[in-house]
């Protein structure tokens, strides 16, 4: 089953920890062993797995802004003034992350969190989660 998480972003560039919402979707799915596929279908957003530490989040946003400035005479800006967001999503992020599920829990590292990255906000966004079961193999 496909689950949906609604996200209201408040800033042009914003990083939001969605780990707990994804975990709730895994619990609802009743999948004990498998993978969670988390996907955003917005071309100016992305997902990543990393530490949710304020200094690191500011560093990530600052480096993206430095490497892909907001206003740089992009061709796409003649249509829609968000070329910078499309470029950042293409270079730095993925539209999906995949996380193992073990005993109905996301199998993330100690500091790992699932992060949704808004690059063209504020907007209403949706992230989709699918928990896919995998067969359990008996230990030998």
JSON list of C-alpha atoms in Angstrom, two decimals:
[
{"chain": "A", "resi": 1, "resn": "UNK", "atom": "CA", "xyz": [0.00, 0.00, 0.00]},
{"chain": "A", "resi": 2, "resn": "UNK", "atom": "CA", "xyz": [1.13, 3.55, -0.76]},
{"chain": "A", "resi": 3, "resn": "UNK", "atom": "CA", "xyz": [1.08, 6.00, 2.16]},
{"chain": "A", "resi": 4, "resn": "UNK", "atom": "CA", "xyz": [1.21, 9.78, 1.90]},
{"chain": "A", "resi": 5, "resn": "UNK", "atom": "CA", "xyz": [2.86, 12.34, 4.17]},
{"chain": "A", "resi": 6, "resn": "UNK", "atom": "CA", "xyz": [1.78, 15.96, 3.74]},
{"chain": "A", "resi": 7, "resn": "UNK", "atom": "CA", "xyz": [4.42, 18.61, 4.38]},
{"chain": "A", "resi": 8, "resn": "UNK", "atom": "CA", "xyz": [3.88, 22.36, 4.68]},
{"chain": "A", "resi": 9, "resn": "UNK", "atom": "CA", "xyz": [7.17, 24.15, 4.09]},
{"chain": "A", "resi": 10, "resn": "UNK", "atom": "CA", "xyz": [7.66, 27.65, 5.43]},
{"chain": "A", "resi": 11, "resn": "UNK", "atom": "CA", "xyz": [10.96, 28.72, 3.86]},
{"chain": "A", "resi": 12, "resn": "UNK", "atom": "CA", "xyz": [12.48, 28.87, 0.39]},
{"chain": "A", "resi": 13, "resn": "UNK", "atom": "CA", "xyz": [15.12, 26.33, 1.41]},
{"chain": "A", "resi": 14, "resn": "UNK", "atom": "CA", "xyz": [14.19, 24.11, 4.33]},
{"chain": "A", "resi": 15, "resn": "UNK", "atom": "CA", "xyz": [15.29, 20.72, 5.64]},
{"chain": "A", "resi": 16, "resn": "UNK", "atom": "CA", "xyz": [12.67, 18.73, 7.55]},
{"chain": "A", "resi": 17, "resn": "UNK", "atom": "CA", "xyz": [13.17, 15.51, 9.48]},
{"chain": "A", "resi": 18, "resn": "UNK", "atom": "CA", "xyz": [10.43, 13.08, 8.38]},
{"chain": "A", "resi": 19, "resn": "UNK", "atom": "CA", "xyz": [11.85, 9.95, 10.01]},
{"chain": "A", "resi": 20, "resn": "UNK", "atom": "CA", "xyz": [9.09, 9.55, 12.60]},
{"chain": "A", "resi": 21, "resn": "UNK", "atom": "CA", "xyz": [6.33, 9.98, 10.00]},
{"chain": "A", "resi": 22, "resn": "UNK", "atom": "CA", "xyz": [7.97, 7.34, 7.78]},
{"chain": "A", "resi": 23, "resn": "UNK", "atom": "CA", "xyz": [8.27, 4.99, 10.76]},
{"chain": "A", "resi": 24, "resn": "UNK", "atom": "CA", "xyz": [4.55, 5.44, 11.49]},
{"chain": "A", "resi": 25, "resn": "UNK", "atom": "CA", "xyz": [3.77, 4.43, 7.88]},
{"chain": "A", "resi": 26, "resn": "UNK", "atom": "CA", "xyz": [5.93, 1.31, 8.29]},
{"chain": "A", "resi": 27, "resn": "UNK", "atom": "CA", "xyz": [4.00, 0.38, 11.44]},
{"chain": "A", "resi": 28, "resn": "UNK", "atom": "CA", "xyz": [0.69, 0.91, 9.61]},
{"chain": "A", "resi": 29, "resn": "UNK", "atom": "CA", "xyz": [1.89, -1.34, 6.78]},
{"chain": "A", "resi": 30, "resn": "UNK", "atom": "CA", "xyz": [2.52, -4.23, 9.19]},
{"chain": "A", "resi": 31, "resn": "UNK", "atom": "CA", "xyz": [5.69, -5.12, 7.21]},
{"chain": "A", "resi": 32, "resn": "UNK", "atom": "CA", "xyz": [8.15, -6.82, 9.57]},
{"chain": "A", "resi": 33, "resn": "UNK", "atom": "CA", "xyz": [11.09, -7.39, 7.18]},
{"chain": "A", "resi": 34, "resn": "UNK", "atom": "CA", "xyz": [11.64, -5.56, 3.93]},
{"chain": "A", "resi": 35, "resn": "UNK", "atom": "CA", "xyz": [12.39, -2.11, 2.61]},
{"chain": "A", "resi": 36, "resn": "UNK", "atom": "CA", "xyz": [10.76, 1.29, 2.89]},
{"chain": "A", "resi": 37, "resn": "UNK", "atom": "CA", "xyz": [10.82, 3.30, -0.30]},
{"chain": "A", "resi": 38, "resn": "UNK", "atom": "CA", "xyz": [10.34, 7.01, 0.37]},
{"chain": "A", "resi": 39, "resn": "UNK", "atom": "CA", "xyz": [9.67, 9.19, -2.69]},
{"chain": "A", "resi": 40, "resn": "UNK", "atom": "CA", "xyz": [8.95, 12.82, -3.49]},
{"chain": "A", "resi": 41, "resn": "UNK", "atom": "CA", "xyz": [7.48, 13.57, -6.89]},
{"chain": "A", "resi": 42, "resn": "UNK", "atom": "CA", "xyz": [8.27, 17.29, -6.78]},
{"chain": "A", "resi": 43, "resn": "UNK", "atom": "CA", "xyz": [11.17, 18.31, -9.03]},
{"chain": "A", "resi": 44, "resn": "UNK", "atom": "CA", "xyz": [12.32, 21.10, -6.71]},
{"chain": "A", "resi": 45, "resn": "UNK", "atom": "CA", "xyz": [12.54, 18.93, -3.59]},
{"chain": "A", "resi": 46, "resn": "UNK", "atom": "CA", "xyz": [14.61, 15.94, -2.65]},
{"chain": "A", "resi": 47, "resn": "UNK", "atom": "CA", "xyz": [15.44, 13.45, 0.05]},
{"chain": "A", "resi": 48, "resn": "UNK", "atom": "CA", "xyz": [18.62, 12.50, 1.84]},
{"chain": "A", "resi": 49, "resn": "UNK", "atom": "CA", "xyz": [19.75, 10.49, 4.80]},
{"chain": "A", "resi": 50, "resn": "UNK", "atom": "CA", "xyz": [22.03, 12.30, 7.18]},
{"chain": "A", "resi": 51, "resn": "UNK", "atom": "CA", "xyz": [22.33, 13.71, 10.69]},
{"chain": "A", "resi": 52, "resn": "UNK", "atom": "CA", "xyz": [19.67, 16.23, 11.73]},
{"chain": "A", "resi": 53, "resn": "UNK", "atom": "CA", "xyz": [21.99, 18.67, 13.48]},
{"chain": "A", "resi": 54, "resn": "UNK", "atom": "CA", "xyz": [21.27, 22.41, 13.08]},
{"chain": "A", "resi": 55, "resn": "UNK", "atom": "CA", "xyz": [24.85, 23.40, 12.22]},
{"chain": "A", "resi": 56, "resn": "UNK", "atom": "CA", "xyz": [25.13, 20.69, 9.59]},
{"chain": "A", "resi": 57, "resn": "UNK", "atom": "CA", "xyz": [21.76, 21.65, 8.08]},
{"chain": "A", "resi": 58, "resn": "UNK", "atom": "CA", "xyz": [22.89, 25.29, 7.78]},
{"chain": "A", "resi": 59, "resn": "UNK", "atom": "CA", "xyz": [26.18, 24.13, 6.22]},
{"chain": "A", "resi": 60, "resn": "UNK", "atom": "CA", "xyz": [24.32, 22.03, 3.64]},
{"chain": "A", "resi": 61, "resn": "UNK", "atom": "CA", "xyz": [22.01, 24.91, 2.71]},
{"chain": "A", "resi": 62, "resn": "UNK", "atom": "CA", "xyz": [24.90, 27.42, 2.55]},
{"chain": "A", "resi": 63, "resn": "UNK", "atom": "CA", "xyz": [27.04, 25.18, 0.35]},
{"chain": "A", "resi": 64, "resn": "UNK", "atom": "CA", "xyz": [24.16, 24.53, -2.06]},
{"chain": "A", "resi": 65, "resn": "UNK", "atom": "CA", "xyz": [23.50, 28.29, -2.27]},
{"chain": "A", "resi": 66, "resn": "UNK", "atom": "CA", "xyz": [27.19, 29.00, -2.85]},
{"chain": "A", "resi": 67, "resn": "UNK", "atom": "CA", "xyz": [27.54, 26.41, -5.62]},
{"chain": "A", "resi": 68, "resn": "UNK", "atom": "CA", "xyz": [24.15, 27.13, -7.25]},
{"chain": "A", "resi": 69, "resn": "UNK", "atom": "CA", "xyz": [23.16, 30.74, -6.52]},
{"chain": "A", "resi": 70, "resn": "UNK", "atom": "CA", "xyz": [19.51, 31.80, -6.64]},
{"chain": "A", "resi": 71, "resn": "UNK", "atom": "CA", "xyz": [19.93, 34.35, -9.40]},
{"chain": "A", "resi": 72, "resn": "UNK", "atom": "CA", "xyz": [22.48, 33.50, -12.07]},
{"chain": "A", "resi": 73, "resn": "UNK", "atom": "CA", "xyz": [20.74, 34.21, -15.40]},
{"chain": "A", "resi": 74, "resn": "UNK", "atom": "CA", "xyz": [19.49, 30.64, -15.83]},
{"chain": "A", "resi": 75, "resn": "UNK", "atom": "CA", "xyz": [17.65, 29.92, -19.09]},
{"chain": "A", "resi": 76, "resn": "UNK", "atom": "CA", "xyz": [14.82, 28.15, -17.27]},
{"chain": "A", "resi": 77, "resn": "UNK", "atom": "CA", "xyz": [14.12, 31.33, -15.29]},
{"chain": "A", "resi": 78, "resn": "UNK", "atom": "CA", "xyz": [12.47, 32.80, -18.41]},
{"chain": "A", "resi": 79, "resn": "UNK", "atom": "CA", "xyz": [9.66, 30.30, -17.80]},
{"chain": "A", "resi": 80, "resn": "UNK", "atom": "CA", "xyz": [9.68, 29.96, -14.02]},
{"chain": "A", "resi": 81, "resn": "UNK", "atom": "CA", "xyz": [12.10, 31.64, -11.61]},
{"chain": "A", "resi": 82, "resn": "UNK", "atom": "CA", "xyz": [13.21, 28.44, -9.94]},
{"chain": "A", "resi": 83, "resn": "UNK", "atom": "CA", "xyz": [16.03, 27.04, -12.07]},
{"chain": "A", "resi": 84, "resn": "UNK", "atom": "CA", "xyz": [18.33, 27.13, -9.03]},
{"chain": "A", "resi": 85, "resn": "UNK", "atom": "CA", "xyz": [15.95, 24.75, -7.20]},
{"chain": "A", "resi": 86, "resn": "UNK", "atom": "CA", "xyz": [15.82, 22.28, -10.10]},
{"chain": "A", "resi": 87, "resn": "UNK", "atom": "CA", "xyz": [19.61, 22.32, -10.44]},
{"chain": "A", "resi": 88, "resn": "UNK", "atom": "CA", "xyz": [20.18, 21.80, -6.71]},
{"chain": "A", "resi": 89, "resn": "UNK", "atom": "CA", "xyz": [17.70, 18.91, -6.64]},
{"chain": "A", "resi": 90, "resn": "UNK", "atom": "CA", "xyz": [19.44, 17.33, -9.65]},
{"chain": "A", "resi": 91, "resn": "UNK", "atom": "CA", "xyz": [22.99, 17.71, -8.35]},
{"chain": "A", "resi": 92, "resn": "UNK", "atom": "CA", "xyz": [22.71, 17.23, -4.60]},
{"chain": "A", "resi": 93, "resn": "UNK", "atom": "CA", "xyz": [19.59, 15.19, -3.87]},
{"chain": "A", "resi": 94, "resn": "UNK", "atom": "CA", "xyz": [17.56, 12.17, -4.90]},
{"chain": "A", "resi": 95, "resn": "UNK", "atom": "CA", "xyz": [13.80, 11.92, -5.29]},
{"chain": "A", "resi": 96, "resn": "UNK", "atom": "CA", "xyz": [13.93, 8.71, -3.26]},
{"chain": "A", "resi": 97, "resn": "UNK", "atom": "CA", "xyz": [15.66, 6.92, -0.42]},
{"chain": "A", "resi": 98, "resn": "UNK", "atom": "CA", "xyz": [15.41, 3.24, 0.44]},
{"chain": "A", "resi": 99, "resn": "UNK", "atom": "CA", "xyz": [15.75, 2.04, 4.04]},
{"chain": "A", "resi": 100, "resn": "UNK", "atom": "CA", "xyz": [15.79, -1.56, 5.29]},
{"chain": "A", "resi": 101, "resn": "UNK", "atom": "CA", "xyz": [13.01, -2.62, 7.66]},
{"chain": "A", "resi": 102, "resn": "UNK", "atom": "CA", "xyz": [13.85, -5.14, 10.37]},
{"chain": "A", "resi": 103, "resn": "UNK", "atom": "CA", "xyz": [11.35, -6.20, 13.06]},
{"chain": "A", "resi": 104, "resn": "UNK", "atom": "CA", "xyz": [9.01, -3.44, 11.74]},
{"chain": "A", "resi": 105, "resn": "UNK", "atom": "CA", "xyz": [11.65, -0.77, 12.50]},
{"chain": "A", "resi": 106, "resn": "UNK", "atom": "CA", "xyz": [13.56, 1.42, 10.06]},
{"chain": "A", "resi": 107, "resn": "UNK", "atom": "CA", "xyz": [17.13, 0.14, 10.15]},
{"chain": "A", "resi": 108, "resn": "UNK", "atom": "CA", "xyz": [18.98, 3.46, 10.28]},
{"chain": "A", "resi": 109, "resn": "UNK", "atom": "CA", "xyz": [22.35, 4.25, 11.83]},
{"chain": "A", "resi": 110, "resn": "UNK", "atom": "CA", "xyz": [22.60, 5.96, 15.20]},
{"chain": "A", "resi": 111, "resn": "UNK", "atom": "CA", "xyz": [22.56, 9.51, 13.82]},
{"chain": "A", "resi": 112, "resn": "UNK", "atom": "CA", "xyz": [20.83, 8.86, 10.51]},
{"chain": "A", "resi": 113, "resn": "UNK", "atom": "CA", "xyz": [17.50, 10.55, 9.80]},
{"chain": "A", "resi": 114, "resn": "UNK", "atom": "CA", "xyz": [15.36, 10.74, 6.68]},
{"chain": "A", "resi": 115, "resn": "UNK", "atom": "CA", "xyz": [15.39, 14.37, 5.57]},
{"chain": "A", "resi": 116, "resn": "UNK", "atom": "CA", "xyz": [13.02, 16.12, 3.17]},
{"chain": "A", "resi": 117, "resn": "UNK", "atom": "CA", "xyz": [14.63, 19.10, 1.44]},
{"chain": "A", "resi": 118, "resn": "UNK", "atom": "CA", "xyz": [12.53, 21.96, 0.09]},
{"chain": "A", "resi": 119, "resn": "UNK", "atom": "CA", "xyz": [14.29, 24.14, -2.48]},
{"chain": "A", "resi": 120, "resn": "UNK", "atom": "CA", "xyz": [11.43, 26.30, -3.81]},
{"chain": "A", "resi": 121, "resn": "UNK", "atom": "CA", "xyz": [9.17, 27.04, -0.88]},
{"chain": "A", "resi": 122, "resn": "UNK", "atom": "CA", "xyz": [7.07, 27.78, 0.88]},
{"chain": "A", "resi": 123, "resn": "UNK", "atom": "CA", "xyz": [4.71, 25.19, -0.56]},
{"chain": "A", "resi": 124, "resn": "UNK", "atom": "CA", "xyz": [2.46, 22.26, 0.22]},
{"chain": "A", "resi": 125, "resn": "UNK", "atom": "CA", "xyz": [4.34, 19.05, -0.59]},
{"chain": "A", "resi": 126, "resn": "UNK", "atom": "CA", "xyz": [3.68, 15.34, -0.50]},
{"chain": "A", "resi": 127, "resn": "UNK", "atom": "CA", "xyz": [6.04, 12.46, 0.18]},
{"chain": "A", "resi": 128, "resn": "UNK", "atom": "CA", "xyz": [5.03, 8.89, -0.50]},
{"chain": "A", "resi": 129, "resn": "UNK", "atom": "CA", "xyz": [6.07, 5.81, 1.46]},
{"chain": "A", "resi": 130, "resn": "UNK", "atom": "CA", "xyz": [5.76, 2.21, 0.38]},
{"chain": "A", "resi": 131, "resn": "UNK", "atom": "CA", "xyz": [6.78, -0.59, 2.71]},
{"chain": "A", "resi": 132, "resn": "UNK", "atom": "CA", "xyz": [7.68, -3.64, 0.65]},
{"chain": "A", "resi": 133, "resn": "UNK", "atom": "CA", "xyz": [7.99, -7.02, 2.38]},
{"chain": "A", "resi": 134, "resn": "UNK", "atom": "CA", "xyz": [10.95, -9.29, 1.75]},
{"chain": "A", "resi": 135, "resn": "UNK", "atom": "CA", "xyz": [11.00, -12.97, 2.60]},
{"chain": "A", "resi": 136, "resn": "UNK", "atom": "CA", "xyz": [12.66, -13.84, 5.84]},
{"chain": "A", "resi": 137, "resn": "UNK", "atom": "CA", "xyz": [15.41, -16.41, 5.51]},
{"chain": "A", "resi": 138, "resn": "UNK", "atom": "CA", "xyz": [15.98, -18.85, 8.36]},
{"chain": "A", "resi": 139, "resn": "UNK", "atom": "CA", "xyz": [19.37, -18.62, 10.03]},
{"chain": "A", "resi": 140, "resn": "UNK", "atom": "CA", "xyz": [21.73, -21.45, 9.20]}
]
